[in-house]
Short mmCIF file of C-alpha atoms in Angstrom, two decimals:
data_model
loop_
_atom_site.label_atom_id
_atom_site.label_comp_id
_atom_site.label_asym_id
_atom_site.label_seq_id
_atom_site.Cartn_x
_atom_site.Cartn_y
_atom_site.Cartn_z
CA MET A 1 136.58 175.17 3.63
CA PRO A 2 136.02 178.62 5.09
CA GLU A 3 134.29 178.86 8.43
CA GLN A 4 132.03 181.92 8.72
CA ASN A 5 131.88 183.49 12.16
CA GLY A 6 128.45 185.03 11.59
CA SER A 7 129.66 188.64 11.34
CA ASP A 8 129.25 190.80 8.26
CA GLN A 9 132.51 192.63 8.93
CA SER A 10 134.89 189.87 10.01
CA ARG A 11 135.77 186.35 8.99
CA VAL A 12 138.14 183.54 9.93
CA ASP A 13 139.22 180.84 7.48
CA VAL A 14 141.17 177.63 7.87
CA LEU A 15 143.56 177.29 4.94
CA GLU A 16 145.32 174.34 3.44
CA SER A 17 148.97 173.30 3.47
CA PRO A 18 151.89 175.61 2.58
CA ALA A 19 153.00 176.34 -0.95
CA SER A 20 156.10 174.26 -0.34
CA ALA A 21 153.87 171.21 -0.58
CA ALA A 22 153.62 169.64 -4.02
CA ARG A 23 151.08 171.14 -6.41
CA ALA A 24 149.84 169.68 -9.66
CA GLU A 25 152.08 171.25 -12.27
CA ARG A 26 150.77 172.37 -15.64
CA PRO A 27 152.43 170.32 -18.41
CA GLY A 28 155.39 172.19 -19.89
CA ALA A 29 155.44 174.85 -17.17
CA ARG A 30 158.73 175.75 -15.53
CA ARG A 31 158.51 175.81 -11.75
CA ILE A 32 160.32 178.65 -9.95
CA VAL A 33 162.27 177.41 -6.94
CA ILE A 34 162.33 179.90 -4.04
CA SER A 35 164.24 179.27 -0.84
CA SER A 36 161.92 179.26 2.15
CA HIS A 37 161.74 178.28 5.79
CA PRO A 38 160.15 174.85 6.41
CA GLY A 39 156.56 175.14 7.55
CA ARG A 40 156.29 178.86 6.84
CA PRO A 41 153.50 179.99 4.52
CA ARG A 42 154.53 181.88 1.41
CA VAL A 43 153.00 185.28 0.64
CA VAL A 44 153.37 186.41 -2.96
CA ILE A 45 152.90 190.12 -3.67
CA ILE A 46 152.42 191.13 -7.30
CA GLY A 47 153.52 194.73 -7.71
CA GLY A 48 156.19 196.86 -6.07
CA GLY A 49 154.17 200.06 -5.96
CA PHE A 50 152.79 201.86 -2.92
CA GLY A 51 150.41 199.06 -1.95
CA GLY A 52 152.74 196.14 -2.53
CA LEU A 53 155.71 197.66 -0.70
CA ASN A 54 153.64 198.68 2.31
CA ALA A 55 152.20 195.17 2.52
CA ALA A 56 155.69 193.66 2.42
CA ARG A 57 157.03 196.04 5.06
CA LEU A 58 154.19 195.35 7.45
CA MET A 59 155.00 191.63 7.38
CA ARG A 60 158.65 192.10 8.37
CA ARG A 61 158.11 190.34 11.71
CA ALA A 62 155.40 187.94 10.58
CA PRO A 63 156.14 184.18 10.43
CA VAL A 64 155.94 184.15 6.63
CA ASP A 65 158.18 184.11 3.57
CA VAL A 66 157.39 187.03 1.26
CA VAL A 67 158.07 187.14 -2.47
CA VAL A 68 157.63 190.51 -4.21
CA VAL A 69 157.20 190.27 -7.98
CA ASP A 70 157.49 193.28 -10.28
CA ARG A 71 158.35 193.74 -13.95
CA TYR A 72 160.60 196.67 -13.01
CA ASN A 73 163.45 196.49 -10.51
CA HIS A 74 162.51 199.84 -9.00
CA HIS A 75 159.73 201.58 -7.10
CA VAL A 76 158.66 204.94 -8.56
CA PHE A 77 157.13 207.81 -6.64
CA GLN A 78 154.44 208.37 -9.25
CA PRO A 79 153.14 211.75 -7.98
CA LEU A 80 156.42 213.33 -9.14
CA LEU A 81 156.67 211.66 -12.55
CA TYR A 82 155.46 214.85 -14.19
CA GLN A 83 158.57 216.62 -12.85
CA VAL A 84 160.79 214.11 -14.64
CA ALA A 85 158.71 214.65 -17.78
CA THR A 86 159.22 218.43 -17.57
CA ALA A 87 162.96 218.33 -16.79
CA GLY A 88 162.61 219.29 -13.14
CA LEU A 89 163.97 216.07 -11.64
CA SER A 90 165.98 213.10 -12.88
CA PRO A 91 164.63 209.51 -12.77
CA GLY A 92 166.96 208.41 -9.98
CA GLU A 93 165.65 211.14 -7.69
CA ILE A 94 162.11 209.73 -7.57
CA ALA A 95 162.88 206.01 -7.87
CA SER A 96 164.76 203.42 -5.81
CA PRO A 97 165.57 199.73 -6.41
CA ILE A 98 163.02 197.48 -4.74
CA ARG A 99 165.77 195.20 -3.45
CA TRP A 100 167.45 198.20 -1.77
CA ILE A 101 164.19 199.33 -0.16
CA LEU A 102 163.61 195.85 1.33
CA ARG A 103 167.28 194.97 1.91
CA ARG A 104 166.99 194.77 5.71
CA GLN A 105 163.89 192.58 5.65
CA ARG A 106 165.27 189.05 5.83
CA ASN A 107 161.98 187.30 5.09
CA VAL A 108 161.57 188.99 1.67
CA GLN A 109 162.79 187.92 -1.75
CA VAL A 110 162.35 190.00 -4.91
CA LEU A 111 161.72 188.60 -8.39
CA LEU A 112 162.12 190.65 -11.57
CA ALA A 113 159.29 189.15 -13.60
CA GLU A 114 155.91 189.95 -15.12
CA ALA A 115 152.79 188.26 -13.79
CA GLN A 116 150.62 186.93 -16.60
CA ALA A 117 147.85 184.96 -14.90
CA VAL A 118 146.62 183.63 -11.57
CA ASP A 119 145.29 180.11 -11.09
CA ARG A 120 143.30 180.28 -7.86
CA ALA A 121 142.42 176.57 -7.92
CA ARG A 122 146.09 175.54 -7.95
CA ARG A 123 147.29 178.61 -6.02
CA VAL A 124 149.85 179.39 -8.68
CA VAL A 125 150.91 182.63 -10.38
CA SER A 126 152.12 182.30 -13.96
CA LEU A 127 155.10 184.58 -14.60
CA ASP A 128 157.04 185.18 -17.80
CA ILE A 129 159.88 183.18 -16.21
CA GLY A 130 157.81 180.28 -14.88
CA GLU A 131 155.21 179.37 -12.26
CA LEU A 132 155.27 180.48 -8.63
CA SER A 133 153.11 178.84 -5.98
CA TYR A 134 151.65 180.72 -3.04
CA ASP A 135 149.73 180.23 0.18
CA TYR A 136 148.55 183.81 0.27
CA LEU A 137 148.46 186.28 -2.59
CA ILE A 138 148.24 190.08 -2.73
CA VAL A 139 147.56 191.46 -6.20
CA ALA A 140 148.73 195.07 -6.41
CA SER A 141 149.43 195.32 -10.13
CA GLY A 142 147.88 198.78 -10.45
CA ALA A 143 146.45 200.31 -13.59
CA ALA A 144 147.37 201.23 -17.15
CA HIS A 145 146.38 204.14 -19.35
CA ALA A 146 142.76 204.20 -20.55
CA TYR A 147 142.11 205.49 -24.06
CA PHE A 148 138.41 204.61 -23.99
CA GLY A 149 138.54 202.08 -26.80
CA HIS A 150 141.14 203.94 -28.86
CA ASP A 151 144.40 202.28 -27.88
CA GLU A 152 145.88 203.46 -31.19
CA TRP A 153 146.11 206.95 -29.65
CA ALA A 154 148.77 205.77 -27.20
CA GLN A 155 151.68 206.15 -29.61
CA THR A 156 150.78 209.77 -30.38
CA ALA A 157 149.51 210.75 -26.91
CA PRO A 158 151.63 208.97 -24.27
CA GLY A 159 150.41 208.73 -20.71
CA LEU A 160 152.42 209.06 -17.53
CA LYS A 161 152.71 205.90 -15.42
CA THR A 162 156.36 204.86 -15.61
CA LEU A 163 159.83 206.38 -15.85
CA ASP A 164 159.93 205.33 -19.49
CA ASP A 165 156.73 207.31 -20.10
CA ALA A 166 158.23 210.37 -18.39
CA LEU A 167 161.41 210.21 -20.45
CA VAL A 168 159.46 209.85 -23.70
CA ILE A 169 157.42 212.95 -22.84
CA ARG A 170 160.53 214.90 -21.78
CA ARG A 171 162.20 214.05 -25.08
CA ARG A 172 159.14 215.17 -27.07
CA LEU A 173 158.76 218.41 -25.12
CA LEU A 174 162.38 219.45 -25.55
CA MET A 175 162.56 218.31 -29.17
CA ALA A 176 159.52 220.44 -29.99
CA PHE A 177 161.47 223.57 -29.03
CA GLU A 178 164.57 222.40 -30.90
CA ARG A 179 162.59 221.76 -34.08
CA ALA A 180 160.77 225.05 -33.80
CA GLU A 181 164.14 226.81 -33.55
CA VAL A 182 165.30 225.56 -36.96
CA THR A 183 162.09 225.68 -38.99
CA THR A 184 161.36 228.64 -41.26
CA ASP A 185 157.68 227.83 -41.71
CA ALA A 186 155.43 229.86 -39.40
CA GLU A 187 152.61 227.29 -39.36
CA THR A 188 154.98 224.45 -38.51
CA ARG A 189 156.54 226.54 -35.74
CA ARG A 190 153.12 227.36 -34.32
CA ARG A 191 152.17 223.68 -34.29
CA LEU A 192 155.43 222.60 -32.66
CA LEU A 193 154.97 225.17 -29.88
CA THR A 194 151.42 224.01 -29.13
CA PHE A 195 151.13 221.48 -26.31
CA VAL A 196 147.86 219.71 -25.49
CA ILE A 197 147.22 217.91 -22.21
CA VAL A 198 144.12 215.71 -22.15
CA GLY A 199 142.63 215.34 -18.67
CA GLY A 200 142.11 217.87 -15.89
CA GLY A 201 142.91 215.71 -12.87
CA PRO A 202 145.98 216.32 -10.68
CA THR A 203 148.38 214.86 -13.26
CA GLY A 204 147.01 216.97 -16.11
CA VAL A 205 146.87 220.18 -14.09
CA GLU A 206 150.36 219.72 -12.66
CA MET A 207 151.74 218.86 -16.09
CA ALA A 208 150.15 221.93 -17.69
CA GLY A 209 151.55 224.20 -14.99
CA ALA A 210 155.03 222.67 -15.25
CA ILE A 211 155.15 223.01 -19.06
CA ALA A 212 154.06 226.65 -18.73
CA GLU A 213 156.87 227.38 -16.27
CA LEU A 214 159.37 225.52 -18.45
CA ALA A 215 158.44 227.63 -21.47
CA ARG A 216 157.85 231.01 -19.80
CA HIS A 217 160.87 230.98 -17.49
CA THR A 218 163.39 228.14 -17.86
CA LEU A 219 163.74 228.24 -21.66
CA ALA A 220 162.93 231.93 -22.13
CA LYS A 221 166.53 232.95 -22.95
CA ASP A 222 167.86 229.70 -24.40
CA PHE A 223 166.77 230.19 -28.02
CA ARG A 224 167.42 232.83 -30.68
CA ALA A 225 164.94 232.21 -33.49
CA ILE A 226 161.89 231.52 -31.31
CA ASN A 227 160.35 232.99 -28.19
CA PRO A 228 159.37 230.12 -25.87
CA ARG A 229 157.03 232.50 -24.05
CA GLU A 230 154.78 232.29 -27.12
CA THR A 231 154.18 228.62 -26.41
CA ARG A 232 150.50 227.66 -26.43
CA ILE A 233 149.42 225.21 -23.71
CA ILE A 234 145.90 223.78 -23.87
CA LEU A 235 144.34 221.70 -21.08
CA LEU A 236 141.27 219.69 -22.11
CA GLU A 237 138.81 218.36 -19.52
CA GLY A 238 135.60 216.45 -20.21
CA ALA A 239 133.94 217.46 -16.93
CA PRO A 240 132.56 220.94 -16.17
CA SER A 241 135.57 221.57 -13.90
CA VAL A 242 139.14 220.46 -13.33
CA LEU A 243 140.22 218.66 -10.15
CA THR A 244 136.73 217.35 -9.42
CA ALA A 245 137.93 215.64 -6.21
CA PHE A 246 138.38 219.08 -4.62
CA SER A 247 135.78 221.52 -3.31
CA PRO A 248 134.48 224.21 -5.73
CA PRO A 249 136.40 227.09 -4.07
CA LEU A 250 139.71 225.26 -4.48
CA ARG A 251 138.91 224.36 -8.08
CA ALA A 252 138.36 228.05 -8.75
CA HIS A 253 141.76 228.88 -7.23
CA ALA A 254 143.39 226.23 -9.43
CA GLU A 255 141.76 227.61 -12.57
CA LYS A 256 142.92 231.14 -11.73
CA SER A 257 146.47 229.87 -11.24
CA LEU A 258 146.38 228.12 -14.61
CA ALA A 259 145.12 231.30 -16.25
CA ARG A 260 147.97 233.33 -14.72
CA LEU A 261 150.42 230.87 -16.26
CA GLY A 262 148.82 231.35 -19.66
CA VAL A 263 147.24 227.89 -19.85
CA GLU A 264 144.12 227.69 -22.03
CA LEU A 265 141.53 225.65 -20.14
CA ARG A 266 138.69 224.03 -22.06
CA LYS A 267 136.09 222.33 -19.89
CA SER A 268 133.24 220.00 -20.92
CA THR A 269 135.38 219.09 -23.92
CA LEU A 270 135.65 215.54 -25.25
CA VAL A 271 138.44 214.37 -27.52
CA THR A 272 137.14 212.50 -30.56
CA GLY A 273 140.42 211.82 -32.30
CA VAL A 274 144.19 211.95 -31.92
CA THR A 275 146.53 211.83 -34.88
CA CYS A 276 150.18 212.66 -35.39
CA GLY A 277 150.29 216.42 -34.99
CA ALA A 278 146.66 217.09 -34.10
CA VAL A 279 143.81 216.57 -31.64
CA GLN A 280 140.21 216.43 -32.83
CA ILE A 281 137.41 217.89 -30.69
CA GLY A 282 134.18 217.34 -32.56
CA GLU A 283 134.48 219.48 -35.68
CA GLU A 284 137.48 221.41 -34.37
CA ARG A 285 141.03 220.34 -35.11
CA ILE A 286 143.87 221.57 -32.87
CA GLU A 287 147.30 221.37 -34.46
CA ALA A 288 149.75 220.34 -31.75
CA GLY A 289 153.34 219.17 -31.75
CA THR A 290 153.02 217.33 -28.44
CA VAL A 291 150.02 215.63 -26.82
CA VAL A 292 150.08 214.19 -23.29
CA TRP A 293 147.33 211.84 -22.08
CA ALA A 294 146.16 212.20 -18.47
CA ALA A 295 142.48 211.41 -18.94
CA GLY A 296 142.00 208.13 -17.15
CA VAL A 297 143.24 204.71 -16.16
CA ALA A 298 142.23 201.13 -16.88
CA ALA A 299 142.59 198.24 -14.46
CA SER A 300 145.52 195.89 -14.93
CA PRO A 301 144.61 193.01 -17.29
CA LEU A 302 145.83 190.59 -14.61
CA GLY A 303 142.49 191.06 -12.84
CA ARG A 304 140.67 189.27 -15.65
CA THR A 305 142.66 186.09 -15.03
CA LEU A 306 141.44 185.81 -11.43
CA GLY A 307 138.05 184.52 -12.54
CA ALA A 308 136.39 186.92 -10.10
CA PRO A 309 133.50 189.33 -10.71
CA LEU A 310 134.62 192.54 -12.45
CA ASP A 311 133.02 195.93 -12.90
CA ARG A 312 132.77 197.71 -16.26
CA ALA A 313 136.26 199.17 -15.83
CA GLY A 314 137.79 195.71 -15.28
CA ARG A 315 138.31 196.16 -11.54
CA VAL A 316 137.84 193.19 -9.23
CA GLN A 317 134.76 193.33 -6.99
CA VAL A 318 136.33 192.40 -3.68
CA GLU A 319 134.86 191.46 -0.32
CA PRO A 320 134.79 194.08 2.49
CA ASP A 321 138.15 192.75 3.76
CA LEU A 322 139.67 193.16 0.22
CA SER A 323 139.72 189.40 -0.45
CA VAL A 324 138.45 187.83 -3.65
CA PRO A 325 135.02 186.17 -3.34
CA GLY A 326 135.52 182.45 -2.77
CA SER A 327 139.27 182.81 -2.12
CA PRO A 328 139.95 184.24 1.35
CA GLU A 329 143.69 183.81 0.80
CA VAL A 330 143.75 186.16 -2.23
CA PHE A 331 143.61 189.94 -1.78
CA VAL A 332 143.31 192.67 -4.41
CA ILE A 333 144.30 196.23 -3.55
CA GLY A 334 144.82 199.65 -5.13
CA ASP A 335 143.63 200.60 -8.61
CA LEU A 336 142.75 197.00 -9.47
CA ALA A 337 140.10 196.74 -6.73
CA LYS A 338 136.60 198.17 -6.94
CA LEU A 339 136.36 199.94 -3.60
CA GLU A 340 133.42 201.79 -2.12
CA GLN A 341 132.91 203.29 1.30
CA ASP A 342 129.63 204.67 2.59
CA GLY A 343 128.17 204.26 -0.89
CA LYS A 344 130.90 206.28 -2.63
CA PRO A 345 133.82 204.99 -4.72
CA LEU A 346 137.27 205.52 -3.24
CA PRO A 347 139.70 207.65 -5.27
CA GLY A 348 142.57 206.11 -7.18
CA VAL A 349 145.27 207.75 -5.07
CA ALA A 350 148.40 206.49 -3.35
CA GLN A 351 146.90 206.57 0.15
CA VAL A 352 144.15 204.12 -0.82
CA ALA A 353 146.80 201.68 -2.09
CA ILE A 354 149.04 202.22 0.96
CA GLN A 355 146.25 201.63 3.45
CA GLY A 356 144.91 198.72 1.40
CA GLY A 357 148.34 197.07 1.36
CA ARG A 358 148.68 197.36 5.11
CA HIS A 359 145.18 196.02 5.63
CA ALA A 360 145.78 193.00 3.36
CA ALA A 361 149.02 192.20 5.22
CA GLN A 362 147.27 192.48 8.58
CA SER A 363 144.49 190.21 7.31
CA ILE A 364 146.99 187.55 6.27
CA VAL A 365 148.62 187.64 9.70
CA ARG A 366 145.18 187.31 11.30
CA LEU A 367 144.32 184.33 9.08
CA ILE A 368 147.58 182.62 10.05
CA GLU A 369 146.70 183.19 13.69
CA ARG A 370 143.16 181.91 12.96
CA GLN A 371 141.67 185.26 13.84
CA PRO A 372 138.81 186.92 11.93
CA THR A 373 139.67 189.48 9.28
CA GLN A 374 138.20 192.97 9.46
CA GLU A 375 136.44 195.23 7.01
CA PHE A 376 138.72 197.70 5.24
CA ARG A 377 138.01 201.32 6.18
CA TYR A 378 139.85 204.03 4.32
CA LYS A 379 140.97 207.06 6.31
CA ASP A 380 141.09 210.17 4.14
CA LEU A 381 144.31 212.01 5.01
CA GLY A 382 143.67 214.85 2.60
CA ASN A 383 144.12 215.86 -1.01
CA MET A 384 146.50 218.28 -2.67
CA ALA A 385 147.76 219.44 -6.05
CA THR A 386 150.32 221.98 -7.22
CA ILE A 387 149.77 224.26 -10.20
CA GLY A 388 153.21 225.83 -10.33
CA ARG A 389 155.65 227.98 -8.43
CA ALA A 390 154.21 228.89 -5.00
CA ALA A 391 150.74 227.87 -6.18
CA ALA A 392 148.89 224.84 -4.84
CA ILE A 393 145.62 223.75 -3.29
CA ALA A 394 145.09 221.37 -0.38
CA GLU A 395 142.28 219.90 1.72
CA ILE A 396 143.45 218.33 4.97
CA GLY A 397 141.25 217.43 7.91
CA GLY A 398 138.36 219.48 6.60
CA ARG A 399 140.53 222.59 6.23
CA ARG A 400 141.28 224.26 2.90
CA PHE A 401 144.58 225.84 1.90
CA TRP A 402 145.68 227.55 -1.28
CA GLY A 403 148.55 229.60 -2.63
CA TRP A 404 151.89 229.82 -0.82
CA LEU A 405 150.83 227.94 2.32
CA ALA A 406 149.34 225.03 0.37
CA TRP A 407 152.48 224.90 -1.75
CA LEU A 408 154.69 224.60 1.35
CA VAL A 409 152.45 221.81 2.69
CA TRP A 410 152.65 220.07 -0.70
CA LEU A 411 156.46 220.34 -0.70
CA PHE A 412 156.80 218.95 2.83
CA VAL A 413 154.45 216.01 2.28
CA HIS A 414 156.06 214.95 -0.99
CA ILE A 415 159.59 215.25 0.40
CA MET A 416 158.68 213.05 3.38
CA LEU A 417 156.97 210.42 1.22
CA LEU A 418 160.00 209.93 -1.03
CA THR A 419 161.98 206.74 -0.47
CA GLY A 420 165.44 207.24 0.98
CA PHE A 421 167.18 210.11 2.78
CA ARG A 422 169.44 210.77 -0.21
CA ASN A 423 166.51 211.30 -2.56
CA ARG A 424 164.83 213.64 -0.08
CA VAL A 425 167.92 215.81 0.22
CA ILE A 426 168.60 215.93 -3.52
CA VAL A 427 165.00 216.75 -4.42
CA LEU A 428 164.88 219.47 -1.77
CA VAL A 429 168.06 221.02 -3.20
CA GLN A 430 166.72 220.77 -6.77
CA TRP A 431 163.47 222.47 -5.79
CA ALA A 432 165.29 225.23 -3.90
CA TRP A 433 167.56 225.84 -6.90
CA ALA A 434 164.58 225.95 -9.27
CA TYR A 435 162.69 228.31 -6.99
CA PHE A 436 165.48 230.89 -6.75
CA THR A 437 166.79 230.61 -10.33
CA TYR A 438 163.78 229.41 -12.37
CA GLN A 439 166.13 226.82 -13.85
CA ARG A 440 165.47 223.12 -14.49
CA GLY A 441 168.78 221.32 -14.72
CA ILE A 442 167.67 218.04 -16.32
CA ARG A 443 167.01 219.41 -19.83
CA LEU A 444 168.66 216.45 -21.54
CA ILE A 445 167.42 214.88 -24.77
CA THR A 446 168.45 211.25 -24.40
CA GLY A 447 167.36 207.76 -25.32
CA GLN A 448 167.00 205.75 -28.48
CA GLY A 449 166.16 207.98 -31.41
CA ALA A 450 166.66 211.07 -29.27
CA ARG A 451 166.68 213.48 -32.20
CA SER A 452 163.54 211.91 -33.67
CA GLY A 453 161.53 212.83 -30.54
#
């Protein structure tokens, strides 16, 4: 049983035997056998995103065996997914195999599997390939797209969370221009060259700016029957302003940059329907060949299996040290955790997941050493977004930047955060080439049913 030390901000718990000890197996369940060091506790990390990887890395010298579970074999740098979707970068330039990232960490094993449920009583994670026992668990399964009760919109308006999502959007964007080139009907052409982005957060704003540059510059001379510069790009935002996490002056700069690119911005606008070829806004119907969803996220359904208190969005209400109430050995981080600091919710950004992953790993080490865990305190390192070529906004350390300087800061930060020296060099070269030539070299229509879009 946990022993409370009397402090509101720290706690020490005495835990039971390692996962290598026998557990009561569920009838019919296949048990996954993982090699481990005798007497070492096993830490299972669900999710190979920012939070999960940083947790695993921090435990490289800890006396534990770490198992990282992810349904994909690669880690994706999600802030640059929109560049894959708009033909600026290729998938391999923003993603790396998880096994390669952790190859030098001898106490880590990687499983390609999907977590389906967590049994806290038995300390077992149910995967699609069997059951995996744990002594400590970090749940970093992230979030999915949120369609606010209209999941049927997903097929028509894809979101942007994975490489597959990015490639689907890239295929639809490029196919829209190809179809417009061969049609003789003016209304059909107008619809095909109308692109709607739903959501005015960083993803939506960056996507709108990138599509505008693709149409106005990259594709401007590629077609004969159409003029890509006549493309209509509409950005819909339900709030009174885009990029609400930024200060009002920077929001104004972002809106001016969007206007210069020819993006139509509609604020305080709620989508009431999405069908094949159209978006409904109240009584107004916007005919559009391509719709991209960037309006919100929903917590991973894995959180519901924890049997812990959830908020209305399905996020787990964690303790101050990020552990699950009643289970000091289970930690939830990133988009799946309901996190507040000084009475305000923390943003769903990579830095929150990164710092949360490190904190959870440190807490596990402290528990093993029978030391009290500490309250998680997020350190805001800044916020930034790019709107296009030499146009960005940034808030770092209380200082505001915009335009060329903010764009350079954005470039530097994103290059440094990429995984692997090779990816950093290639992305830097790609960006330099695009800057001087306005060209995007990854304009390939690929995949199953490529011509169908």
